[in-house]
Amino acid sequence: MNAIVKYLKIRYILPGFALLFLIFTRCSGPAGPEIEIYSSSIEGDRLARLEDARFADDKSTSPADITVDEKILHQKIDGFGASFNEAGMICLNSLGEEAKNNVVKMLFDPAQGAGFTLMKSPIAACDFSSAGPWYSYNDTPGDVEMENFTIERDLGPDGLISFIRKAREFGTFEIETTMDFAPDWMYYSLKPGEKHIKPEYYPALAKYYSKYLQAYAENGINIGYLNLFNEAENHWYSNVTYKAIGDMIRDHVASRLKADGLTTKIQMGESCNRPEGIEKFPAAMDDPEVRKHISTLTVHGYDWDKFSSLDELHERYPDIPIWQTEVCYAKVNDKPTNVPPGAPEKMPVYDFSDGEFWGNMIMNDMKHHVSAWIYWNMILDQNGGPWLISVEHGDPDNNFQHSVVIIDRNTGEVTYTGLYYYLAHFSRFIRPGAFRVETVGGSPQLNYAAFLNSDKSLILNIINNGEGTKCKINWKDKTVIRDLKPHSITTLKWNTEKQV
């Protein structure tokens, strides 16, 4: 009797359950793709892999609501990174071999590190060419044929080529380059305001650039992009007008590179700040014989927040990518020179929370048409140096700066700054060839942007500038709700072609 009752219960209850299950699954629809989630936060996460999530049909509400639409594409992304300088290699060489390799791996390895993909390297000396006195690649006055051209110093243990080769052991990247100063003998004078290159030396300078590119190529390093001058119109540097730069490119440099079989792309810019781009580039760029040679427009970030200038620049030259190629904190003799309001008092900056400032700058540049983002010094020591002092070349005092990584040359302690982690959320996950895609929604305390990689993975970076909050992410007909930690950056990554 009991066995018969048990049989009847199973026979009639289970089909009903199966029917309810079938109805439920049909109503809920198929689950969306799995989402990888990474976080760096003031609470202690450092590029931490959090528990995966999955898109689903979720009708609940959230204080913030972001919708991602990868069908609407914006600018193509060319890369993220920082700059090679002798100062950084000096710091690396203060470490043992294993520790040195660990630092470089954390910067360039795309799986375990930041995966930098676009780097800046100076042409000869700059203010952080700290391995010796000021130098050019040809200090022989009047040698217009460049018979005494040499890159010997760059091949030394603290040299730029040695630094680049070490980085190449752990990752692949493009290099853009620029020059603070031509050889001294090409100028009328080295006095401030009189540092104009004599036009008679323009052909020799074109040959100088070409010899540099060829010499690096002979050592296995192909320079992808060439800027003629760094912050050209600054009186403490070369003090060259953009009109003169255009003349050099049109009449000398482009033809010299072509004649020498070089494919390096020519850039226009390295302006002191974003507004200078739209204010001064047209003096050269509105000449079609100059413009046809220009691959990229490059600006620096020392205005800190004039992002609307980038919109104007893009509107004027919509077919030419814009890169942000230098920015940093700097204090000369501990007096502010390049610092925004509210910046930390002491350089370098060990406090992780400072990364939020840089993360927002990167995000805002990306949302205003920037295709690549490069910080200035990648590695400095515990003093924000070492420096190269050269009064004639605009560097009369110690220039205390902040870097992506800090190496204490006395103790060997290595610090990955807040800047490192916020930048790494872009450089590791958003790869060259990606496109920024349309996003809408959000809340005042969130800053966010999304990117579609060439492998069809979607990357959504969200900076939470306030206390912990929830955020609902909408994609196609699916949603996911995430808890965002206080003062954090969160990366969500999913495959747009995979449905489970």
Coordinates of C-alpha atoms in Angstrom, one line a residue:
M1 CA 0.0 0.0 0.0
N2 CA 2.7 2.5 1.0
A3 CA 4.7 1.6 -2.1
I4 CA 1.7 2.3 -4.4
V5 CA 1.1 5.8 -2.8
K6 CA 4.8 6.6 -3.2
Y7 CA 4.7 5.6 -6.9
L8 CA 1.6 7.7 -7.5
K9 CA 3.2 10.8 -5.8
I10 CA 6.3 10.6 -7.9
R11 CA 4.4 9.9 -11.1
Y12 CA 2.1 12.9 -10.9
I13 CA 4.3 15.5 -9.0
L14 CA 7.5 15.2 -11.2
P15 CA 5.8 16.0 -14.5
G16 CA 4.3 19.1 -13.0
F17 CA 7.7 20.2 -11.7
A18 CA 9.2 19.6 -15.1
L19 CA 6.5 21.7 -16.7
L20 CA 7.1 24.6 -14.3
F21 CA 10.9 24.3 -14.9
L22 CA 10.3 24.4 -18.7
I23 CA 8.1 27.5 -18.4
F24 CA 10.6 29.2 -16.2
T25 CA 13.6 28.6 -18.4
R26 CA 11.7 29.7 -21.5
C27 CA 10.6 32.9 -19.8
S28 CA 14.0 33.7 -18.5
G29 CA 15.8 33.2 -21.8
P30 CA 19.3 32.0 -22.4
A31 CA 22.0 33.3 -20.1
G32 CA 24.4 35.9 -21.4
P33 CA 28.2 35.5 -21.7
E34 CA 30.4 35.1 -18.6
I35 CA 32.0 38.4 -17.4
E36 CA 35.5 38.5 -16.0
I37 CA 35.8 41.2 -13.4
Y38 CA 39.0 43.0 -12.1
S39 CA 39.3 45.6 -9.5
S40 CA 41.8 48.0 -7.9
S41 CA 40.6 49.9 -4.9
I42 CA 41.4 52.0 -1.9
E43 CA 40.4 48.9 0.2
G44 CA 43.4 47.0 -1.1
D45 CA 42.5 45.3 -4.4
R46 CA 45.3 45.5 -6.9
L47 CA 44.2 44.3 -10.4
A48 CA 42.4 41.6 -8.4
R49 CA 40.3 39.0 -10.3
L50 CA 37.0 39.0 -8.6
E51 CA 34.2 36.4 -8.9
D52 CA 32.9 36.1 -12.4
A53 CA 29.4 37.3 -13.2
R54 CA 27.0 36.6 -16.0
F55 CA 24.4 38.7 -17.9
A56 CA 20.8 37.7 -17.3
D57 CA 17.3 39.1 -17.4
D58 CA 17.3 41.3 -14.3
K59 CA 14.6 43.9 -13.9
S60 CA 15.8 45.3 -10.6
T61 CA 16.9 48.9 -10.3
S62 CA 20.2 50.5 -9.4
P63 CA 21.6 54.0 -8.4
A64 CA 23.6 53.9 -11.7
D65 CA 22.7 52.5 -15.0
I66 CA 25.1 52.1 -17.9
T67 CA 24.2 50.8 -21.4
V68 CA 26.9 49.6 -23.8
D69 CA 26.4 49.5 -27.5
E70 CA 29.3 48.1 -29.5
K71 CA 27.5 48.7 -32.8
I72 CA 28.4 52.5 -32.5
L73 CA 32.2 52.9 -32.9
H74 CA 34.3 55.9 -32.0
Q75 CA 38.1 56.3 -32.3
K76 CA 40.5 53.5 -32.8
I77 CA 42.9 52.9 -29.9
D78 CA 46.6 52.7 -30.6
G79 CA 48.0 52.0 -27.1
F80 CA 49.0 53.0 -23.6
G81 CA 52.3 53.3 -21.9
A82 CA 55.0 55.6 -20.5
S83 CA 58.5 56.8 -21.3
F84 CA 62.0 55.4 -21.5
N85 CA 64.7 57.5 -19.9
E86 CA 68.2 56.9 -18.6
A87 CA 67.0 57.8 -15.1
G88 CA 64.7 54.7 -15.2
M89 CA 67.4 52.4 -16.3
I90 CA 69.7 53.7 -13.6
C91 CA 67.0 52.8 -11.0
L92 CA 66.5 49.3 -12.6
N93 CA 70.2 48.7 -12.5
S94 CA 70.3 49.3 -8.7
L95 CA 68.3 46.1 -8.3
G96 CA 69.5 42.5 -8.6
E97 CA 68.7 40.7 -11.9
E98 CA 65.6 38.8 -10.6
A99 CA 64.1 42.0 -9.0
K100 CA 64.9 44.0 -12.2
N101 CA 63.1 41.4 -14.4
N102 CA 60.1 41.4 -12.0
V103 CA 59.7 45.1 -12.4
V104 CA 59.9 45.1 -16.2
K105 CA 57.6 42.1 -16.3
M106 CA 55.0 44.0 -14.3
L107 CA 55.2 46.9 -16.8
F108 CA 55.2 45.0 -20.1
D109 CA 53.8 41.5 -19.7
P110 CA 50.2 41.5 -21.1
A111 CA 49.0 38.6 -18.9
Q112 CA 50.6 39.3 -15.5
G113 CA 51.5 43.0 -15.8
A114 CA 50.3 46.3 -17.3
G115 CA 51.0 45.1 -20.8
F116 CA 52.2 48.6 -22.1
T117 CA 51.9 48.8 -25.9
L118 CA 53.0 52.3 -26.8
M119 CA 56.2 54.0 -25.4
K120 CA 58.0 57.3 -25.7
S121 CA 61.8 57.6 -26.1
P122 CA 63.8 60.8 -26.4
I123 CA 66.1 61.6 -29.2
A124 CA 69.4 62.1 -27.3
A125 CA 69.4 64.1 -24.1
C126 CA 66.5 65.4 -22.0
D127 CA 66.1 66.4 -18.4
F128 CA 66.2 62.7 -17.2
S129 CA 69.2 61.7 -19.3
S130 CA 70.9 61.1 -16.0
A131 CA 73.8 58.8 -17.0
G132 CA 76.1 61.6 -17.9
P133 CA 76.4 65.2 -19.2
W134 CA 74.1 66.7 -21.8
Y135 CA 74.7 65.1 -25.2
S136 CA 73.5 65.0 -28.8
Y137 CA 74.3 62.4 -31.4
N138 CA 76.7 64.8 -33.1
D139 CA 78.5 67.4 -31.1
T140 CA 81.0 68.3 -33.9
P141 CA 80.2 71.9 -35.0
G142 CA 79.5 72.3 -38.7
D143 CA 79.3 68.5 -39.5
V144 CA 76.3 68.8 -41.8
E145 CA 77.1 65.5 -43.4
M146 CA 76.8 63.8 -40.0
E147 CA 80.1 62.0 -40.4
N148 CA 80.6 62.0 -36.6
F149 CA 77.0 60.9 -35.8
T150 CA 77.0 58.2 -33.0
I151 CA 74.5 56.6 -30.6
E152 CA 77.2 55.1 -28.5
R153 CA 75.9 56.4 -25.2
D154 CA 72.4 54.8 -25.9
L155 CA 74.2 51.4 -26.1
G156 CA 75.7 51.8 -22.6
P157 CA 74.4 49.9 -19.5
D158 CA 72.2 52.8 -18.5
G159 CA 71.3 53.7 -22.1
L160 CA 68.0 54.0 -23.9
I161 CA 68.7 51.0 -26.2
S162 CA 69.6 48.8 -23.3
F163 CA 66.4 49.9 -21.6
I164 CA 64.2 49.2 -24.7
R165 CA 65.9 45.8 -25.2
K166 CA 65.2 44.8 -21.6
A167 CA 61.5 45.8 -22.0
R168 CA 61.3 43.8 -25.3
E169 CA 62.0 40.6 -23.3
F170 CA 58.6 40.8 -21.7
G171 CA 56.3 42.5 -24.2
T172 CA 55.8 44.1 -27.6
F173 CA 55.2 47.8 -28.2
E174 CA 55.5 50.6 -30.6
I175 CA 57.8 53.6 -29.9
E176 CA 57.2 57.3 -30.6
T177 CA 60.1 59.7 -30.2
T178 CA 60.8 63.4 -29.9
M179 CA 63.7 65.7 -29.4
D180 CA 64.2 68.4 -26.7
F181 CA 67.3 69.9 -28.5
A182 CA 69.1 69.6 -31.8
P183 CA 72.9 69.7 -31.6
D184 CA 73.9 73.0 -30.0
W185 CA 75.8 74.2 -33.0
M186 CA 72.7 74.4 -35.1
Y187 CA 71.2 77.3 -33.0
Y188 CA 71.8 81.0 -33.2
S189 CA 72.2 81.0 -29.5
L190 CA 71.5 79.0 -26.4
K191 CA 70.2 82.0 -24.5
P192 CA 66.5 81.9 -23.5
G193 CA 64.3 83.2 -26.2
E194 CA 67.1 83.0 -28.8
K195 CA 67.2 79.3 -29.3
H196 CA 66.2 79.3 -32.9
I197 CA 67.7 76.8 -35.3
K198 CA 69.4 78.4 -38.3
P199 CA 67.4 77.6 -41.5
E200 CA 70.7 76.8 -43.2
Y201 CA 70.9 73.7 -40.9
Y202 CA 67.4 72.3 -41.8
P203 CA 68.8 69.8 -44.3
A204 CA 71.4 68.7 -41.8
L205 CA 68.8 68.3 -39.1
A206 CA 66.7 66.1 -41.5
K207 CA 69.8 64.0 -42.0
Y208 CA 70.2 63.8 -38.2
Y209 CA 66.7 62.4 -37.7
S210 CA 67.3 59.9 -40.5
K211 CA 70.6 58.8 -39.1
Y212 CA 69.0 58.3 -35.7
L213 CA 66.2 56.1 -37.1
Q214 CA 68.7 54.1 -39.2
A215 CA 71.1 53.6 -36.2
Y216 CA 68.3 52.3 -34.0
A217 CA 67.0 50.0 -36.7
E218 CA 70.5 48.6 -37.1
N219 CA 70.3 47.7 -33.4
G220 CA 66.9 46.0 -33.8
I221 CA 64.7 48.8 -32.7
N222 CA 62.3 50.2 -35.2
I223 CA 60.9 53.7 -34.3
G224 CA 57.4 53.8 -35.5
Y225 CA 56.6 57.5 -35.0
L226 CA 58.8 60.7 -35.2
N227 CA 58.0 64.1 -33.6
L228 CA 60.6 66.7 -34.6
F229 CA 60.5 68.7 -31.3
N230 CA 59.2 68.4 -27.8
E231 CA 57.1 71.4 -26.7
A232 CA 58.6 73.3 -29.6
E233 CA 57.6 76.8 -28.7
N234 CA 58.8 76.7 -25.1
H235 CA 61.6 79.2 -24.8
W236 CA 63.6 76.9 -22.6
Y237 CA 63.6 74.2 -25.3
S238 CA 64.2 74.7 -29.1
N239 CA 61.8 77.7 -29.4
V240 CA 60.7 76.6 -32.9
T241 CA 57.4 77.8 -34.3
Y242 CA 54.9 75.3 -35.7
K243 CA 55.1 77.1 -39.0
A244 CA 58.9 76.4 -39.1
I245 CA 58.2 72.7 -38.1
G246 CA 55.8 72.5 -41.0
D247 CA 58.4 73.9 -43.4
M248 CA 61.0 71.4 -42.2
I249 CA 58.7 68.5 -42.7
R250 CA 57.5 69.6 -46.1
D251 CA 60.8 70.7 -47.5
H252 CA 63.4 68.4 -45.8
V253 CA 62.4 65.7 -43.4
A254 CA 59.7 63.8 -45.3
S255 CA 61.8 63.6 -48.5
R256 CA 64.9 62.6 -46.5
L257 CA 63.2 59.7 -44.8
K258 CA 61.7 58.6 -48.1
A259 CA 65.0 58.8 -49.9
D260 CA 66.6 56.7 -47.1
G261 CA 63.9 54.0 -47.3
L262 CA 62.4 54.7 -43.9
T263 CA 58.8 54.1 -43.1
T264 CA 58.6 55.9 -39.8
K265 CA 55.5 58.0 -39.6
I266 CA 55.8 61.7 -38.9
Q267 CA 53.7 63.3 -36.1
M268 CA 52.8 66.9 -35.4
G269 CA 52.8 68.3 -31.9
E270 CA 54.1 67.4 -28.5
S271 CA 52.4 70.7 -27.6
C272 CA 52.7 71.9 -24.0
N273 CA 49.0 71.3 -23.4
R274 CA 45.7 70.4 -25.1
P275 CA 44.6 74.0 -26.0
E276 CA 47.9 74.7 -27.7
G277 CA 47.0 72.0 -30.2
I278 CA 44.0 73.8 -31.7
E279 CA 45.6 77.2 -31.2
K280 CA 48.9 76.5 -32.9
F281 CA 48.9 73.3 -35.0
P282 CA 46.9 75.0 -37.9
A283 CA 50.0 77.2 -38.7
A284 CA 51.5 74.0 -40.1
M285 CA 48.6 71.7 -40.6
D286 CA 46.5 74.0 -42.8
D287 CA 49.2 73.6 -45.5
P288 CA 48.0 70.6 -47.4
E289 CA 51.7 69.8 -48.4
V290 CA 52.5 69.5 -44.7
R291 CA 49.2 67.8 -43.7
K292 CA 49.7 64.9 -46.2
H293 CA 52.8 63.8 -44.3
I294 CA 51.2 63.8 -40.8
S295 CA 50.0 60.6 -39.2
T296 CA 49.1 61.7 -35.7
L297 CA 48.6 64.9 -33.6
T298 CA 50.3 64.8 -30.2
V299 CA 49.5 66.9 -27.2
H300 CA 50.6 67.0 -23.6
G301 CA 48.3 67.2 -20.6
Y302 CA 49.7 70.1 -18.6
D303 CA 46.5 72.0 -18.7
W304 CA 45.1 69.1 -16.6
D305 CA 41.4 69.4 -17.6
K306 CA 40.9 71.3 -20.9
F307 CA 39.4 68.3 -22.6
S308 CA 37.0 70.3 -24.8
S309 CA 40.1 71.5 -26.8
L310 CA 40.5 68.0 -28.1
D311 CA 36.9 68.1 -29.5
E312 CA 37.9 71.2 -31.4
L313 CA 41.1 69.6 -32.7
H314 CA 39.2 66.5 -33.8
E315 CA 36.6 68.6 -35.5
R316 CA 39.3 70.4 -37.5
Y317 CA 41.3 67.3 -38.4
P318 CA 38.8 64.4 -38.1
D319 CA 40.8 62.0 -40.1
I320 CA 44.0 62.3 -38.0
P321 CA 44.3 60.5 -34.6
I322 CA 45.1 62.4 -31.4
W323 CA 47.5 61.1 -28.9
Q324 CA 48.2 62.4 -25.3
T325 CA 52.0 61.8 -25.1
E326 CA 53.2 63.4 -21.9
V327 CA 52.0 64.4 -18.5
C328 CA 53.3 64.2 -15.0
Y329 CA 53.6 65.9 -11.6
A330 CA 56.7 68.0 -11.3
K331 CA 58.2 70.3 -8.7
V332 CA 61.5 72.2 -9.3
N333 CA 63.4 72.7 -6.1
D334 CA 60.2 71.6 -4.3
K335 CA 58.2 74.4 -5.8
P336 CA 55.2 73.5 -8.0
T337 CA 55.8 73.7 -11.7
N338 CA 53.6 71.1 -13.3
V339 CA 51.0 70.2 -10.7
P340 CA 47.2 70.7 -10.7
P341 CA 45.3 72.2 -7.8
G342 CA 45.1 69.9 -4.9
A343 CA 48.0 67.7 -6.0
P344 CA 50.1 66.0 -3.3
E345 CA 52.8 68.1 -1.7
K346 CA 55.7 65.7 -2.0
M347 CA 57.1 63.9 -5.1
P348 CA 57.0 61.0 -5.8
V349 CA 53.6 60.0 -4.5
Y350 CA 53.2 56.7 -2.6
D351 CA 49.5 57.1 -1.7
F352 CA 47.4 54.7 -3.8
S353 CA 44.5 57.1 -3.8
D354 CA 46.4 59.5 -6.2
G355 CA 45.7 57.0 -9.0
E356 CA 42.1 58.1 -9.1
F357 CA 43.2 61.5 -10.5
W358 CA 45.2 59.8 -13.3
G359 CA 42.5 57.3 -14.1
N360 CA 39.9 60.1 -14.6
M361 CA 42.3 62.0 -16.8
I362 CA 42.9 58.9 -19.0
M363 CA 39.1 58.2 -19.1
N364 CA 38.3 61.8 -20.0
D365 CA 41.0 62.0 -22.7
M366 CA 39.5 58.8 -24.2
K367 CA 36.0 60.3 -24.2
H368 CA 37.3 63.3 -26.1
H369 CA 38.8 61.5 -29.1
V370 CA 42.3 60.5 -27.8
S371 CA 43.6 57.3 -29.4
A372 CA 46.7 56.7 -27.2
W373 CA 47.9 57.8 -23.8
I374 CA 51.5 58.0 -22.6
Y375 CA 52.7 59.1 -19.2
W376 CA 56.2 60.7 -18.8
N377 CA 58.7 58.9 -16.5
M378 CA 58.0 55.2 -16.2
I379 CA 60.5 54.6 -13.4
L380 CA 62.2 57.1 -10.9
D381 CA 63.8 56.7 -7.5
Q382 CA 62.6 57.6 -4.0
N383 CA 63.6 61.3 -4.6
G384 CA 61.7 61.6 -7.9
G385 CA 65.0 61.5 -9.8
P386 CA 67.8 61.2 -10.7
W387 CA 68.0 64.3 -12.9
L388 CA 70.3 65.8 -15.5
I389 CA 71.2 69.4 -14.7
S390 CA 71.9 71.6 -17.7
V391 CA 71.3 75.4 -17.4
E392 CA 71.7 76.0 -21.1
H393 CA 69.1 73.4 -22.0
G394 CA 66.4 74.6 -19.7
D395 CA 67.1 72.4 -16.7
P396 CA 68.9 74.4 -14.1
D397 CA 67.6 72.7 -11.0
N398 CA 66.5 69.4 -9.5
N399 CA 63.1 68.5 -11.0
F400 CA 61.3 66.3 -8.5
Q401 CA 58.7 64.2 -10.4
H402 CA 56.2 61.4 -9.9
S403 CA 56.6 58.1 -11.9
V404 CA 54.6 55.0 -12.6
V405 CA 57.0 52.9 -10.6
I406 CA 59.2 54.0 -7.7
I407 CA 62.5 52.2 -6.9
D408 CA 64.3 53.1 -3.7
R409 CA 67.9 52.9 -4.8
N410 CA 69.0 52.6 -1.1
T411 CA 66.8 49.8 0.0
G412 CA 65.7 48.1 -3.2
E413 CA 62.0 48.6 -2.3
V414 CA 59.7 48.7 -5.4
T415 CA 56.4 50.6 -5.2
Y416 CA 53.7 50.3 -7.9
T417 CA 51.8 53.5 -7.6
G418 CA 48.1 54.2 -7.8
L419 CA 48.9 55.6 -11.2
Y420 CA 50.4 52.2 -12.2
Y421 CA 47.2 50.4 -11.3
Y422 CA 44.7 52.8 -12.9
L423 CA 46.8 52.9 -16.1
A424 CA 47.1 49.1 -16.1
H425 CA 43.3 48.7 -16.2
F426 CA 43.5 50.4 -19.6
S427 CA 46.7 49.1 -21.0
R428 CA 46.3 45.4 -20.1
F429 CA 42.7 45.0 -21.2
I430 CA 42.4 47.5 -24.1
R431 CA 44.7 46.4 -26.9
P432 CA 45.9 48.2 -30.0
G433 CA 43.3 48.1 -32.7
A434 CA 40.4 48.3 -30.2
F435 CA 37.6 50.9 -30.7
R436 CA 35.9 53.0 -28.1
V437 CA 32.2 52.2 -28.3
E438 CA 29.0 54.0 -27.3
T439 CA 28.0 54.1 -23.7
V440 CA 25.1 56.1 -22.0
G441 CA 23.8 56.5 -18.5
G442 CA 25.9 56.4 -15.3
S443 CA 25.8 58.7 -12.3
P444 CA 27.8 61.8 -11.2
Q445 CA 30.3 59.8 -9.1
L446 CA 31.1 57.3 -11.9
N447 CA 33.4 57.8 -14.9
Y448 CA 33.3 55.1 -17.5
A449 CA 34.0 54.1 -21.1
A450 CA 33.8 50.9 -23.1
F451 CA 36.0 49.4 -25.8
L452 CA 35.7 46.6 -28.4
N453 CA 39.0 44.7 -29.0
S454 CA 39.8 43.0 -32.3
D455 CA 39.2 39.6 -30.6
K456 CA 35.6 40.7 -30.0
S457 CA 36.0 41.1 -26.3
L458 CA 34.2 44.1 -24.8
I459 CA 36.0 46.0 -22.0
L460 CA 34.0 48.3 -19.7
N461 CA 36.1 50.4 -17.3
I462 CA 34.3 52.1 -14.5
I463 CA 35.9 54.5 -12.0
N464 CA 34.0 55.0 -8.8
N465 CA 35.0 58.4 -7.4
G466 CA 32.9 58.0 -4.2
E467 CA 31.6 55.6 -1.6
G468 CA 30.5 52.1 -2.5
T469 CA 27.6 51.9 -4.8
K470 CA 25.7 49.5 -7.1
C471 CA 25.8 49.8 -10.9
K472 CA 23.5 48.1 -13.5
I473 CA 25.2 47.3 -16.8
N474 CA 22.9 46.8 -19.8
W475 CA 24.1 45.0 -22.9
K476 CA 21.8 43.9 -25.7
D477 CA 18.7 42.5 -23.9
K478 CA 20.7 41.4 -20.8
T479 CA 21.8 43.1 -17.6
V480 CA 24.2 42.5 -14.7
I481 CA 24.3 44.5 -11.4
R482 CA 27.7 45.0 -9.7
D483 CA 28.8 46.3 -6.3
L484 CA 31.5 48.9 -7.0
K485 CA 33.9 49.4 -4.2
P486 CA 34.7 52.8 -2.8
H487 CA 37.2 54.8 -4.8
S488 CA 38.0 52.1 -7.2
I489 CA 38.4 51.2 -10.8
T490 CA 36.6 48.1 -12.1
T491 CA 37.1 46.3 -15.4
L492 CA 34.4 44.1 -16.8
K493 CA 35.4 41.9 -19.8
W494 CA 33.2 39.7 -21.9
N495 CA 33.1 38.0 -25.3
T496 CA 30.5 39.6 -27.5
E497 CA 30.2 36.5 -29.7
K498 CA 29.7 33.9 -27.0
Q499 CA 26.3 33.1 -25.6
V500 CA 25.8 30.3 -23.1

